[in-house]
GROMACS .gro file of C-alpha atoms in nm:
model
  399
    1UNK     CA    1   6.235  11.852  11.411
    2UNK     CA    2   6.337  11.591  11.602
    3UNK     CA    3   6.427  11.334  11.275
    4UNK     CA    4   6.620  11.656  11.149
    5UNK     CA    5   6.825  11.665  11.472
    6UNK     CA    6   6.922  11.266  11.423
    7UNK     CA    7   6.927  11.326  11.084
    8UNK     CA    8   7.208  11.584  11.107
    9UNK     CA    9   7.403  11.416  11.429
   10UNK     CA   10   7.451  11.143  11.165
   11UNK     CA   11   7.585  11.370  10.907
   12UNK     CA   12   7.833  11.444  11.207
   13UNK     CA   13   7.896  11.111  11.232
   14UNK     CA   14   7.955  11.032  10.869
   15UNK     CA   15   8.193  11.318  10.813
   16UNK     CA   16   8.344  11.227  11.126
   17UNK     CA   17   8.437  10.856  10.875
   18UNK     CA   18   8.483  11.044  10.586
   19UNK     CA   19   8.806  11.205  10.729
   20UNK     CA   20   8.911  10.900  10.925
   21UNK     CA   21   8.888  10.690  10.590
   22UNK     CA   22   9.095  10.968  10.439
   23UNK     CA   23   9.384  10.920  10.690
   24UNK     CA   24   9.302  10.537  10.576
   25UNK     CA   25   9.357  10.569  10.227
   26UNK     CA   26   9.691  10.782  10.329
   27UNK     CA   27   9.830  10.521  10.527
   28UNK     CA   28   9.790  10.277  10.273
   29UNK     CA   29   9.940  10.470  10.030
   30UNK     CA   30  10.244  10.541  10.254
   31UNK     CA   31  10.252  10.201  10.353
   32UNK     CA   32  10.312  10.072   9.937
   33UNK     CA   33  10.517  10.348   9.882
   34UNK     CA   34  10.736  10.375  10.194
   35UNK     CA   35  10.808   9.979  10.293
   36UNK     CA   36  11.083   9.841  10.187
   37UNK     CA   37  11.147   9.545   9.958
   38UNK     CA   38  11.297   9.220  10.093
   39UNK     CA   39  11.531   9.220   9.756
   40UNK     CA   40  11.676   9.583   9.786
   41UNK     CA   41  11.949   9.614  10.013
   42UNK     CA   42  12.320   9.715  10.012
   43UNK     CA   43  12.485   9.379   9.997
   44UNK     CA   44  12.797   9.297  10.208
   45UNK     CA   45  12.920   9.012  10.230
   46UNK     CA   46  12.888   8.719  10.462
   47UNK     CA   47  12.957   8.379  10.548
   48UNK     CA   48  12.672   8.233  10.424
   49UNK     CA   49  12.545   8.120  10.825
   50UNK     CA   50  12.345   7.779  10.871
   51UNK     CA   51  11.961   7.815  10.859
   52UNK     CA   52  11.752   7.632  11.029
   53UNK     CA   53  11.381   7.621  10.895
   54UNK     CA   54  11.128   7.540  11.139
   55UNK     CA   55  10.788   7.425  11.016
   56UNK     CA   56  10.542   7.370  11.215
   57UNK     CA   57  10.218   7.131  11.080
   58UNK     CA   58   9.915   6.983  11.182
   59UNK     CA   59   9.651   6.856  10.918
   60UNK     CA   60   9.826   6.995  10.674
   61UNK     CA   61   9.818   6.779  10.394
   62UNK     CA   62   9.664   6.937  10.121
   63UNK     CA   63   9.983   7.235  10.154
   64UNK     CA   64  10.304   7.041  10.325
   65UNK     CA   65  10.447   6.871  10.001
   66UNK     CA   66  10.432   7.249   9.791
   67UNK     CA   67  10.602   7.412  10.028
   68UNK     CA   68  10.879   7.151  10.116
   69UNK     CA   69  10.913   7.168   9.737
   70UNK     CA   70  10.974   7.485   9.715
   71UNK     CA   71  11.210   7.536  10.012
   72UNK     CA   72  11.420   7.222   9.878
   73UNK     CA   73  11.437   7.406   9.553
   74UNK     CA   74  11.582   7.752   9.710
   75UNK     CA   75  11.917   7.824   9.573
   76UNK     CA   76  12.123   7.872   9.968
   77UNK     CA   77  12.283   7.591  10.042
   78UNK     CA   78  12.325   7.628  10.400
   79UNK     CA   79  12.017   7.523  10.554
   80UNK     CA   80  11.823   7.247  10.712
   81UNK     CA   81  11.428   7.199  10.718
   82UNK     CA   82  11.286   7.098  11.076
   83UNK     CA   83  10.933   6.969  11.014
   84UNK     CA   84  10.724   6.932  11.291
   85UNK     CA   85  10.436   6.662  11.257
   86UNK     CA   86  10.207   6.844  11.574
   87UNK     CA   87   9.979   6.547  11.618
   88UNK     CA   88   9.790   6.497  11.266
   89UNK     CA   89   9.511   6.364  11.210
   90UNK     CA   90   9.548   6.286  10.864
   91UNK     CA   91   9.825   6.204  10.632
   92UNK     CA   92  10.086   6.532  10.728
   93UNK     CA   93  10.334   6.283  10.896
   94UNK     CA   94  10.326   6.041  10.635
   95UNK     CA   95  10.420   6.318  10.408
   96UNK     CA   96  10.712   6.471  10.601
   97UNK     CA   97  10.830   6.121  10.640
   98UNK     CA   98  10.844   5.995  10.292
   99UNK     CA   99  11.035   6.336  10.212
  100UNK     CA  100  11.285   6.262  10.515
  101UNK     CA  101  11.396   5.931  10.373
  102UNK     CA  102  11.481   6.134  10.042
  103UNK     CA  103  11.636   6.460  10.132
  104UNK     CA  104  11.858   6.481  10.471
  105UNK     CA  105  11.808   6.834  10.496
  106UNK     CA  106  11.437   6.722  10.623
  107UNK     CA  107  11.459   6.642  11.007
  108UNK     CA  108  11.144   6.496  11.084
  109UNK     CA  109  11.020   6.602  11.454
  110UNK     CA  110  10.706   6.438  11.602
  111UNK     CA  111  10.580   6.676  11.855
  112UNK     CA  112  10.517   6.513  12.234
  113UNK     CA  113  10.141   6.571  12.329
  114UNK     CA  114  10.097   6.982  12.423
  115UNK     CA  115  10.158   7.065  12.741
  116UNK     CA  116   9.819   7.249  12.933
  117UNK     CA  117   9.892   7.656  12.892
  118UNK     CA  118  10.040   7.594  12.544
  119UNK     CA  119   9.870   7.676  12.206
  120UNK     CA  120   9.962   7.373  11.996
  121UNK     CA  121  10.151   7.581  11.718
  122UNK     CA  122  10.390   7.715  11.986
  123UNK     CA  123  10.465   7.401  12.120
  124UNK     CA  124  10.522   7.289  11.759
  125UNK     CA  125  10.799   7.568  11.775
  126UNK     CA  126  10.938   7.487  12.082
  127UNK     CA  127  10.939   7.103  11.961
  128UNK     CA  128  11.134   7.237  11.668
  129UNK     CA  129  11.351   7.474  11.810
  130UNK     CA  130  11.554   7.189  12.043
  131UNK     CA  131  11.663   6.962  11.719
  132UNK     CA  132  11.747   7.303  11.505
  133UNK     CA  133  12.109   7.336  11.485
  134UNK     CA  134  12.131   7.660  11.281
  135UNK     CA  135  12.289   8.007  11.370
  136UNK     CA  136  11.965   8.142  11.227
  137UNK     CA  137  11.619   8.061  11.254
  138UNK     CA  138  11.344   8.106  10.993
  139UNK     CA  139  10.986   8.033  11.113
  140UNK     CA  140  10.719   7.993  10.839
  141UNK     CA  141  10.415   7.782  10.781
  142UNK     CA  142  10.332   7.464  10.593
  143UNK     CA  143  10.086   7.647  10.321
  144UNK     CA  144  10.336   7.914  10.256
  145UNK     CA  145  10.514   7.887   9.960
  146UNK     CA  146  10.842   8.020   9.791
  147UNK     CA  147  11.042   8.154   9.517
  148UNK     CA  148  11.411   7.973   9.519
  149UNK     CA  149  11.571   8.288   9.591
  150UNK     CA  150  11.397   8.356   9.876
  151UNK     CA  151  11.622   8.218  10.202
  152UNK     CA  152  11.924   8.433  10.007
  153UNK     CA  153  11.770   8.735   9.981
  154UNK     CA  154  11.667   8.736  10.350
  155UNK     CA  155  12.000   8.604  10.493
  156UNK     CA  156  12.147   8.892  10.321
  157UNK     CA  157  11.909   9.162  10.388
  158UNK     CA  158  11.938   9.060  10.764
  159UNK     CA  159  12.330   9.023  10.779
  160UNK     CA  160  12.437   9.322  10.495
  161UNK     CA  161  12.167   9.544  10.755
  162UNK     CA  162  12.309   9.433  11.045
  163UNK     CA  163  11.955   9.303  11.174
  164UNK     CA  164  11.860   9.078  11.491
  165UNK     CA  165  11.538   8.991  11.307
  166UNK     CA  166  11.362   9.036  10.943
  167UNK     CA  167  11.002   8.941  10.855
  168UNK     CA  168  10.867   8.992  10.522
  169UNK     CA  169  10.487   9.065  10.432
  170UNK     CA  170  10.414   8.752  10.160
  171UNK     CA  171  10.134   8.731   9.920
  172UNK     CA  172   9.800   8.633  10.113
  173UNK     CA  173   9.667   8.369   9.887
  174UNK     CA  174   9.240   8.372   9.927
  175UNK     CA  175   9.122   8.012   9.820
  176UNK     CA  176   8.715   8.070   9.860
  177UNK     CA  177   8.447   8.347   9.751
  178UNK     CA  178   8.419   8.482  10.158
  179UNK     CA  179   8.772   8.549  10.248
  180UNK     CA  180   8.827   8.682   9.872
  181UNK     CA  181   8.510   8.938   9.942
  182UNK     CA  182   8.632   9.023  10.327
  183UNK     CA  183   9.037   8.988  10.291
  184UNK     CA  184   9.002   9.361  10.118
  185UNK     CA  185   8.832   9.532  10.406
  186UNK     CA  186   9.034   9.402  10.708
  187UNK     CA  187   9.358   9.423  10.539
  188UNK     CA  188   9.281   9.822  10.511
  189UNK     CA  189   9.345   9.808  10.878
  190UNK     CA  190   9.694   9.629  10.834
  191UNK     CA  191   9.852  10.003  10.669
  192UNK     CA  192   9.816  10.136  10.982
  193UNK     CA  193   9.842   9.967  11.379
  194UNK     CA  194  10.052   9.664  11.199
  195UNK     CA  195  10.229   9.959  10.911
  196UNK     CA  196  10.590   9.820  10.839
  197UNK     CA  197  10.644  10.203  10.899
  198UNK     CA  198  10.543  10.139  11.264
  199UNK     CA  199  10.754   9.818  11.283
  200UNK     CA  200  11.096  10.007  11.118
  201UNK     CA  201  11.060  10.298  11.315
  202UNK     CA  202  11.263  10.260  11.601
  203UNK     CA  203  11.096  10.517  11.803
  204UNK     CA  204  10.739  10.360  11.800
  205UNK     CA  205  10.651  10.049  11.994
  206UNK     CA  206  10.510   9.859  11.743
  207UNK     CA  207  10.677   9.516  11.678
  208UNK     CA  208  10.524   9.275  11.484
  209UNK     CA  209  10.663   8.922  11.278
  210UNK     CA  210  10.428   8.766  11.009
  211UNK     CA  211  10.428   8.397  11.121
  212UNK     CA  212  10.419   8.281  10.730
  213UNK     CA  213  10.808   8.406  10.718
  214UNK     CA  214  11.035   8.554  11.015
  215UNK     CA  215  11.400   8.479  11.029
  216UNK     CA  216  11.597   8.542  11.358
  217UNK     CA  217  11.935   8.501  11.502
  218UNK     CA  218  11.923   8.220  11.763
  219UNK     CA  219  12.107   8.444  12.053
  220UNK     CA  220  11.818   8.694  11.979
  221UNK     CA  221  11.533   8.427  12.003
  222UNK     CA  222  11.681   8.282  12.309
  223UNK     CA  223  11.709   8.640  12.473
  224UNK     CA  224  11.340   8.675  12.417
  225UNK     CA  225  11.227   8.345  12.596
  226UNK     CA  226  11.202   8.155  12.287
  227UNK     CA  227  10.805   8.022  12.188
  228UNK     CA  228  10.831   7.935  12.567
  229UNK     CA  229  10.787   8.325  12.618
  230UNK     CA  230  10.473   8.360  12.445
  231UNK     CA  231  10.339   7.982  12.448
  232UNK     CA  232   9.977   8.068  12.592
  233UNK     CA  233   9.898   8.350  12.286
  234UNK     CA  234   9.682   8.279  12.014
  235UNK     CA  235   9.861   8.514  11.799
  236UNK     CA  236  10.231   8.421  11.867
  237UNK     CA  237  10.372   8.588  11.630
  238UNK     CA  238  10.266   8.978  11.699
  239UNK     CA  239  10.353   8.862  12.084
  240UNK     CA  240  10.704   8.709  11.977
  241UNK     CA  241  10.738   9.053  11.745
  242UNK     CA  242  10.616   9.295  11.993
  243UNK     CA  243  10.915   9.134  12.262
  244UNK     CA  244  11.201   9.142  12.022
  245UNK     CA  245  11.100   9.533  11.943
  246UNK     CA  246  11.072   9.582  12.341
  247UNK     CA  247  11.395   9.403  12.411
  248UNK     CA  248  11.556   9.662  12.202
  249UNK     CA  249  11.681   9.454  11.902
  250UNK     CA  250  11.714   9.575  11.533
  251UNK     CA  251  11.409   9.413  11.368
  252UNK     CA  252  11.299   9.485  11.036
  253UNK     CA  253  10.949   9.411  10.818
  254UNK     CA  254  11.004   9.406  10.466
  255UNK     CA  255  10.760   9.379  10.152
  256UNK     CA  256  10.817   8.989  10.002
  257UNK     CA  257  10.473   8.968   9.825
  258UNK     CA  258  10.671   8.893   9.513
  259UNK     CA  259  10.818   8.609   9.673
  260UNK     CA  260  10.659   8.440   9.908
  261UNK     CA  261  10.275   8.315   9.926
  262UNK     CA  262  10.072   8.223  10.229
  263UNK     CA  263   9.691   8.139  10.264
  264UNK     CA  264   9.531   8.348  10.537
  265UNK     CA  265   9.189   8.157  10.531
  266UNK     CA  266   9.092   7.832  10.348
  267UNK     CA  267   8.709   7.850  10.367
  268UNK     CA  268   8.418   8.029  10.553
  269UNK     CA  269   8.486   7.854  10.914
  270UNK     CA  270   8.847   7.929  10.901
  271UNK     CA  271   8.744   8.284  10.805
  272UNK     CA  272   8.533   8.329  11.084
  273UNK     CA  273   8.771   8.193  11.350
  274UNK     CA  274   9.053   8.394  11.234
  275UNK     CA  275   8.851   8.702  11.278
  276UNK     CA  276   8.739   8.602  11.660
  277UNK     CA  277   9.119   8.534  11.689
  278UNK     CA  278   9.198   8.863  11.642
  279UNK     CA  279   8.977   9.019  11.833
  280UNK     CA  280   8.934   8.768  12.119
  281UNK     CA  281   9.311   8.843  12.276
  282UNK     CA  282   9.249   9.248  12.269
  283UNK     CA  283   8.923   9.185  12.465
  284UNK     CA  284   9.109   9.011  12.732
  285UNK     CA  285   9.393   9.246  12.753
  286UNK     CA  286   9.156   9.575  12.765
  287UNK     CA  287   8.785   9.491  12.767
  288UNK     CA  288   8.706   9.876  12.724
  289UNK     CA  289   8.996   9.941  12.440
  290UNK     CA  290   8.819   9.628  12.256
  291UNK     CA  291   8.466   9.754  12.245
  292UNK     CA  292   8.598  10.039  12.134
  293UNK     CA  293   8.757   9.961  11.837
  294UNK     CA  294   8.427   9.705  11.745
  295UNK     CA  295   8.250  10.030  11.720
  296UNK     CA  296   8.488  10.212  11.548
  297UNK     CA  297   8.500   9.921  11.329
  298UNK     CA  298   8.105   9.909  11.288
  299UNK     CA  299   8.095  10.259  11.174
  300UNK     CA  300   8.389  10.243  10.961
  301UNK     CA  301   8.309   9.935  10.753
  302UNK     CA  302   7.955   9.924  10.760
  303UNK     CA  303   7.712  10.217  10.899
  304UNK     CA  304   7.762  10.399  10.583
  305UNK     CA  305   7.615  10.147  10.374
  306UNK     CA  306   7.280  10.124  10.661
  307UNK     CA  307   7.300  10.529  10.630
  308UNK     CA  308   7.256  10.499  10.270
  309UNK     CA  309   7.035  10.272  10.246
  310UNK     CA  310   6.814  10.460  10.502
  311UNK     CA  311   6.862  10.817  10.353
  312UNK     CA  312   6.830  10.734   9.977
  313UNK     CA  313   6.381  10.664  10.002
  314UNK     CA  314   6.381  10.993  10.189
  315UNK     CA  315   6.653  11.211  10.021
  316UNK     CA  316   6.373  11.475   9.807
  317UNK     CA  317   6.166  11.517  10.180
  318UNK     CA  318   6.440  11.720  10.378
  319UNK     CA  319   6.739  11.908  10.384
  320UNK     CA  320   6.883  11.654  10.636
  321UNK     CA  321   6.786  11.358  10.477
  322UNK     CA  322   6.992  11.520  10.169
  323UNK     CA  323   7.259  11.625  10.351
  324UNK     CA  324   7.241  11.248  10.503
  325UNK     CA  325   7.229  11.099  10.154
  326UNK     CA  326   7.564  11.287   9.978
  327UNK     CA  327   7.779  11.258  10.305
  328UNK     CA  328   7.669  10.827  10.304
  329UNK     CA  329   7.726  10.823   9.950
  330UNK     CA  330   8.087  10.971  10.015
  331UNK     CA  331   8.213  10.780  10.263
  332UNK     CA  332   8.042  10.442  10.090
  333UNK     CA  333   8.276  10.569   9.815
  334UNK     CA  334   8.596  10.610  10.009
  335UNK     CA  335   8.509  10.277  10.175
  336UNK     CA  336   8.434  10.117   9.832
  337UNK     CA  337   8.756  10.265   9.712
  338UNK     CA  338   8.990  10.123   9.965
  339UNK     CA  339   8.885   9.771   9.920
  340UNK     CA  340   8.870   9.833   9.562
  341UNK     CA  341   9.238   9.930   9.598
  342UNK     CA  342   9.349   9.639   9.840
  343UNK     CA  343   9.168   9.406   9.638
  344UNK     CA  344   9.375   9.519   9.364
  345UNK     CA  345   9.701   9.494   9.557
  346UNK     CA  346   9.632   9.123   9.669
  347UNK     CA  347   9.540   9.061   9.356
  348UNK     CA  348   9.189   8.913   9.407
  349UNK     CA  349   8.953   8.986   9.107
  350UNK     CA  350   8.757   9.299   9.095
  351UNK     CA  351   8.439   9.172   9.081
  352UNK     CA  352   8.479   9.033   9.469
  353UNK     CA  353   8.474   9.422   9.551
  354UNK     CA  354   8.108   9.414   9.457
  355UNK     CA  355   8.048   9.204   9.786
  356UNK     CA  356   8.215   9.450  10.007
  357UNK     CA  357   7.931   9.522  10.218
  358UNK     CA  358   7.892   9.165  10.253
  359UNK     CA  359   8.284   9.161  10.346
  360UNK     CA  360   8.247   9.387  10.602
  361UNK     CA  361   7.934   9.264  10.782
  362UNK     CA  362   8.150   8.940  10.824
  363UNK     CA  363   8.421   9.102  10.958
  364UNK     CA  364   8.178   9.341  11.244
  365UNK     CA  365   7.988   9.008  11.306
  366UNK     CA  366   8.325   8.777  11.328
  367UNK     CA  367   8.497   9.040  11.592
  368UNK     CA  368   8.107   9.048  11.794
  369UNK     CA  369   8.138   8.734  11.819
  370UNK     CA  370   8.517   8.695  11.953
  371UNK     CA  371   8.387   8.993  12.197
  372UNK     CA  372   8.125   8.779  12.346
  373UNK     CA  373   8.317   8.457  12.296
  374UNK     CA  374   8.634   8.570  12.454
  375UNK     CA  375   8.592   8.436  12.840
  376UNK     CA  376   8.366   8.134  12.756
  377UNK     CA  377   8.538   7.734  12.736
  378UNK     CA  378   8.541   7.737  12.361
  379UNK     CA  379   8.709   8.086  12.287
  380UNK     CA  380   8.851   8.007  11.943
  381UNK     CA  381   8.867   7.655  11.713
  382UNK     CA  382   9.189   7.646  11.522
  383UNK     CA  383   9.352   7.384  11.277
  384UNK     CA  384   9.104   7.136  11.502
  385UNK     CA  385   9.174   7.255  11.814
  386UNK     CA  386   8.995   7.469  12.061
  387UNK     CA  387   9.143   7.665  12.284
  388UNK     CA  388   8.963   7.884  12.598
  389UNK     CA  389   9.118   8.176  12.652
  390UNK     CA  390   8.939   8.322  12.971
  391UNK     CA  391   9.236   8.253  13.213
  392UNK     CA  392   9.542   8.405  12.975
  393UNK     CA  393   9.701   8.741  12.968
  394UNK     CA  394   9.784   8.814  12.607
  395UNK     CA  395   9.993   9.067  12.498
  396UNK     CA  396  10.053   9.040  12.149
  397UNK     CA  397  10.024   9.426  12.087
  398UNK     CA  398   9.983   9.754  12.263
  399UNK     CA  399   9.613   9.811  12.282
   0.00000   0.00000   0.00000
C-alpha cells in the first residue's frame, strides 16, 4: 500500500515533466520559427560607419590565426581588428604579432596585468576598448569564426533597424564526444529564459548578448559603464546584455548560425567548468532560486530515466508500477526527442543522442558542483585562470 502510494506520487511527478517538456518542445519550436535571421532585413542605406573589432585572447593558439583569417577576408571595408594578447602563456602573442606586421588593420594590444575584482576577459575588453577608434564596436572571440559577409550584414541590420545593439546566435561548434553528447540537453534550456523572443520583446526584461558576436554603438557601450560595468561577472556578456535592455536601448538577437561559428567547449574539463559557470553566479545572486532550478533540472533531464529504470523489473506486479512504467517511458521520450531535435539543429551526429542520459547526468552533476563550489577560493577555472567568486554580486540575469 504504501509502495503504491510512492508509486503513484511519482506518476504525479512524471506527468507533472511530461507537460513541462511539452511547453519545452513549444518553445523550441517558436524559438526556430519566430527568431529572426541576421541576413533579412529592410535595407536602408548608410554610411558604411568604422568598426572596431575587439578580440580578446589568452592561450588561444590553436583558434587565433582562423579567425583573424576570416575577419581579414570579410568583404566591409571599414573596420579595424583590436587583438588583445591577455597574458599568454603560449604562442597567442606571437601570432597576433606576426599578423600585425602584415595587415594594419591588426592593432596589437598587450593587456597590463588584471587588476584584483576583474575577470581577465573583461579586462581584455576594457584593454581593447581604449585603442578602438570605431563608431561601432563588435565584440567576439578568438575561436569564432566567419563568413566574409558577415560584419555587412550586421552593420546593416543594426543601422537599416535603427538598433543600439545586435547579437547574433552563431553555430556552436562541439570538438569532443562529452560536449557533443551534453551540448543537446542544456541547449533545450536556451529556447526559453535566454529565447531571442524574450530578448526582442521589448516588454520582457530579458537582455542577453552572445559574447562569440555582439556589435554596439560606442555612445551606447559607454552609457552602460563599458566592461568596467560588469568587470567582476563570470558571464559578462548576459550582465553587459541584461544592462543595455535595462537602460532602455533598442537591442536585438538575431539567428547567424549560417554565418558565424564558435566552440562552446573544447574537451571534458572545459565542459565541466562551463557548466559550474553557469550555475555558480545564480547561486550567489539567489541561493534559494538556484537550488531550485538544480532540482527542476534533476527531474527534468534525468529522473525519468532512474524512474524507468526502476519501474520496468516491476511493471507486470502492480497497477502503479504500470502506471509508473508508461508515464517514465513518455517523458524519457519527450526528453529523448528534444535532444534528438537540438542535436539535429547544431548539427552534431545522431548517434551522440544515444548518450543522452549520459549528457544529462553531466550537466545535473556539473551545476551540483558549481552549487557547492560557488563560495569556496577556487569557484570556477577558466582559460587557466581561477577565479573565487564568494565576495561578488553577479547579476547577469533576472533569477
Amino acid at each position: 500500500m504504501i509502495l503504491d502510494l510512492l508509486n503513484y506520487s511519482f506518476v504525479v511527478i512524471l506527468v507533472a515533466i511530461c507537460g513541462a517538456w511539452i511547453s519545452l518542445i513549444k518553445s523550441m519550436a517558436d524559438s526556430f520559427r519566430l527568431t529572426p535571421m541576421m541576413d533579412e532585413f529592410n535595407v536602408r542605406l548608410h554610411n558604411n560607419p568604422k568598426v572596431s573589432i575587439i578580440l580578446p585572447a589568452r592561450n588561444e593558439e590553436k583558434f587565433i590565426a582562423k579567425c583573424l583569417d576570416s575577419l581579414l577576408a570579410q568583404d566591409y571595408t571599414n573596420f579595424e581588428i583590436v587583438v588583445i594578447d591577455d597574458s599568454s602563456e603560449d604562442q597567442t602573442g606571437k601570432i597576433i604579432s606576426e599578423y600585425a606586421k602584415k595587415d594594419p588593420r591588426i592593432i596589437h594590444v598587450t593587456a597590463g596585468p588584471k587588476p584584483d575584482g576583474w575577470m581577465g576577459k573583461n579586462w581584455a575588453c576594457i584593454e581593447g576598448y581604449k585603442r578602438a577608434t570605431g563608431q561601432l564596436f563588435l565584440f567576439t572571440d578568438a575561436d569564432t569564426k566567419f563568413e566574409n559577409k558577415v560584419i555587412s550584414l550586421a552593420v546593416g541590420h543594426l543601422e537599416s533597424s535603427q538598433l543600439d545593439a545586435l547579437t547574433a546566435i552563431p553555430k556552436m561548434n562541439c570538438l569532443d564526444r562529452w560536449t557533443k553528447s551534453t551540448l543537446p540537453v542544456i541547449s533545450t534550456f536556451l529556447h526559453t529564459r535566454f529565447s531571442a523572443i524574450r530578448v526582442n520583446d521589448p516588454t520582457k526584461k530579458t537582455g542577453y548578448f552572445f559574447g562569440s558576436f555582439f556589435i554596439i554603438r560606442k555612445k551606447t557601450y559607454e552609457s552602460v559603464g563599458t566592461h568596467e560595468g560588469v568587470k567582476h561577472e563570470i558571464i559578462e556578456d548576459g550582465a553587459l546584455g541584461k544592462k543595455v535592455k535595462e537602460s532602455g536601448f533598442k537591442m536585438k538577437m538575431v539567428r547567424g548560425d549560417h554565418l558565424i561559428e564558435a566552440v562552446w567547449a573544447r574537451d571534458g574539463i572545459t565542459l565541466w567548468n562551463a557548466l559550474k559557470r553557469l550555475m555558480v553566479p545564480l547561486f550567489l545572486q539567489d541561493a534559494k532560486v538556484a537550488i531550485g532550478i538544480f532540482f527542476a533540472v534533476l527531474f527534468l533531464l534525468f529522473m525519468p530515466y532512474v524512474f524507468l529504470i526502476y519501474s520496468i523489473p516491476f511493471a507486470a506486479s502492480s497497477n502503479s508500477f504500470f502506471a509508473l512504467l508508461i508515464t517514465s517511458m513518455i517523458s524519457s521520450g519527450l526528453l529523448f526527442s528534444a535532444c534528438l531535435v537540438e542535436a539535429k539543429v547544431l548539427k552534431i551526429k545522431i548517434k551522440y543522442s544515444v548518450f543522452a542520459p549520459v549528457g544529462s547526468l553531466v550537466v545535473v552533476c556539473g551545476f551540483l558542483a558549481g552549487i557547492i563550489q560557488a563560495k569556496t577560493s577556487s569557484s570556477v577555472s577558466w582559460r587557466g585562470r581561477t577565479y573565487s567568486m564568494k565576495n561578488q554580486n553577479p547579476d547577469f540575469i533576472n533569477v
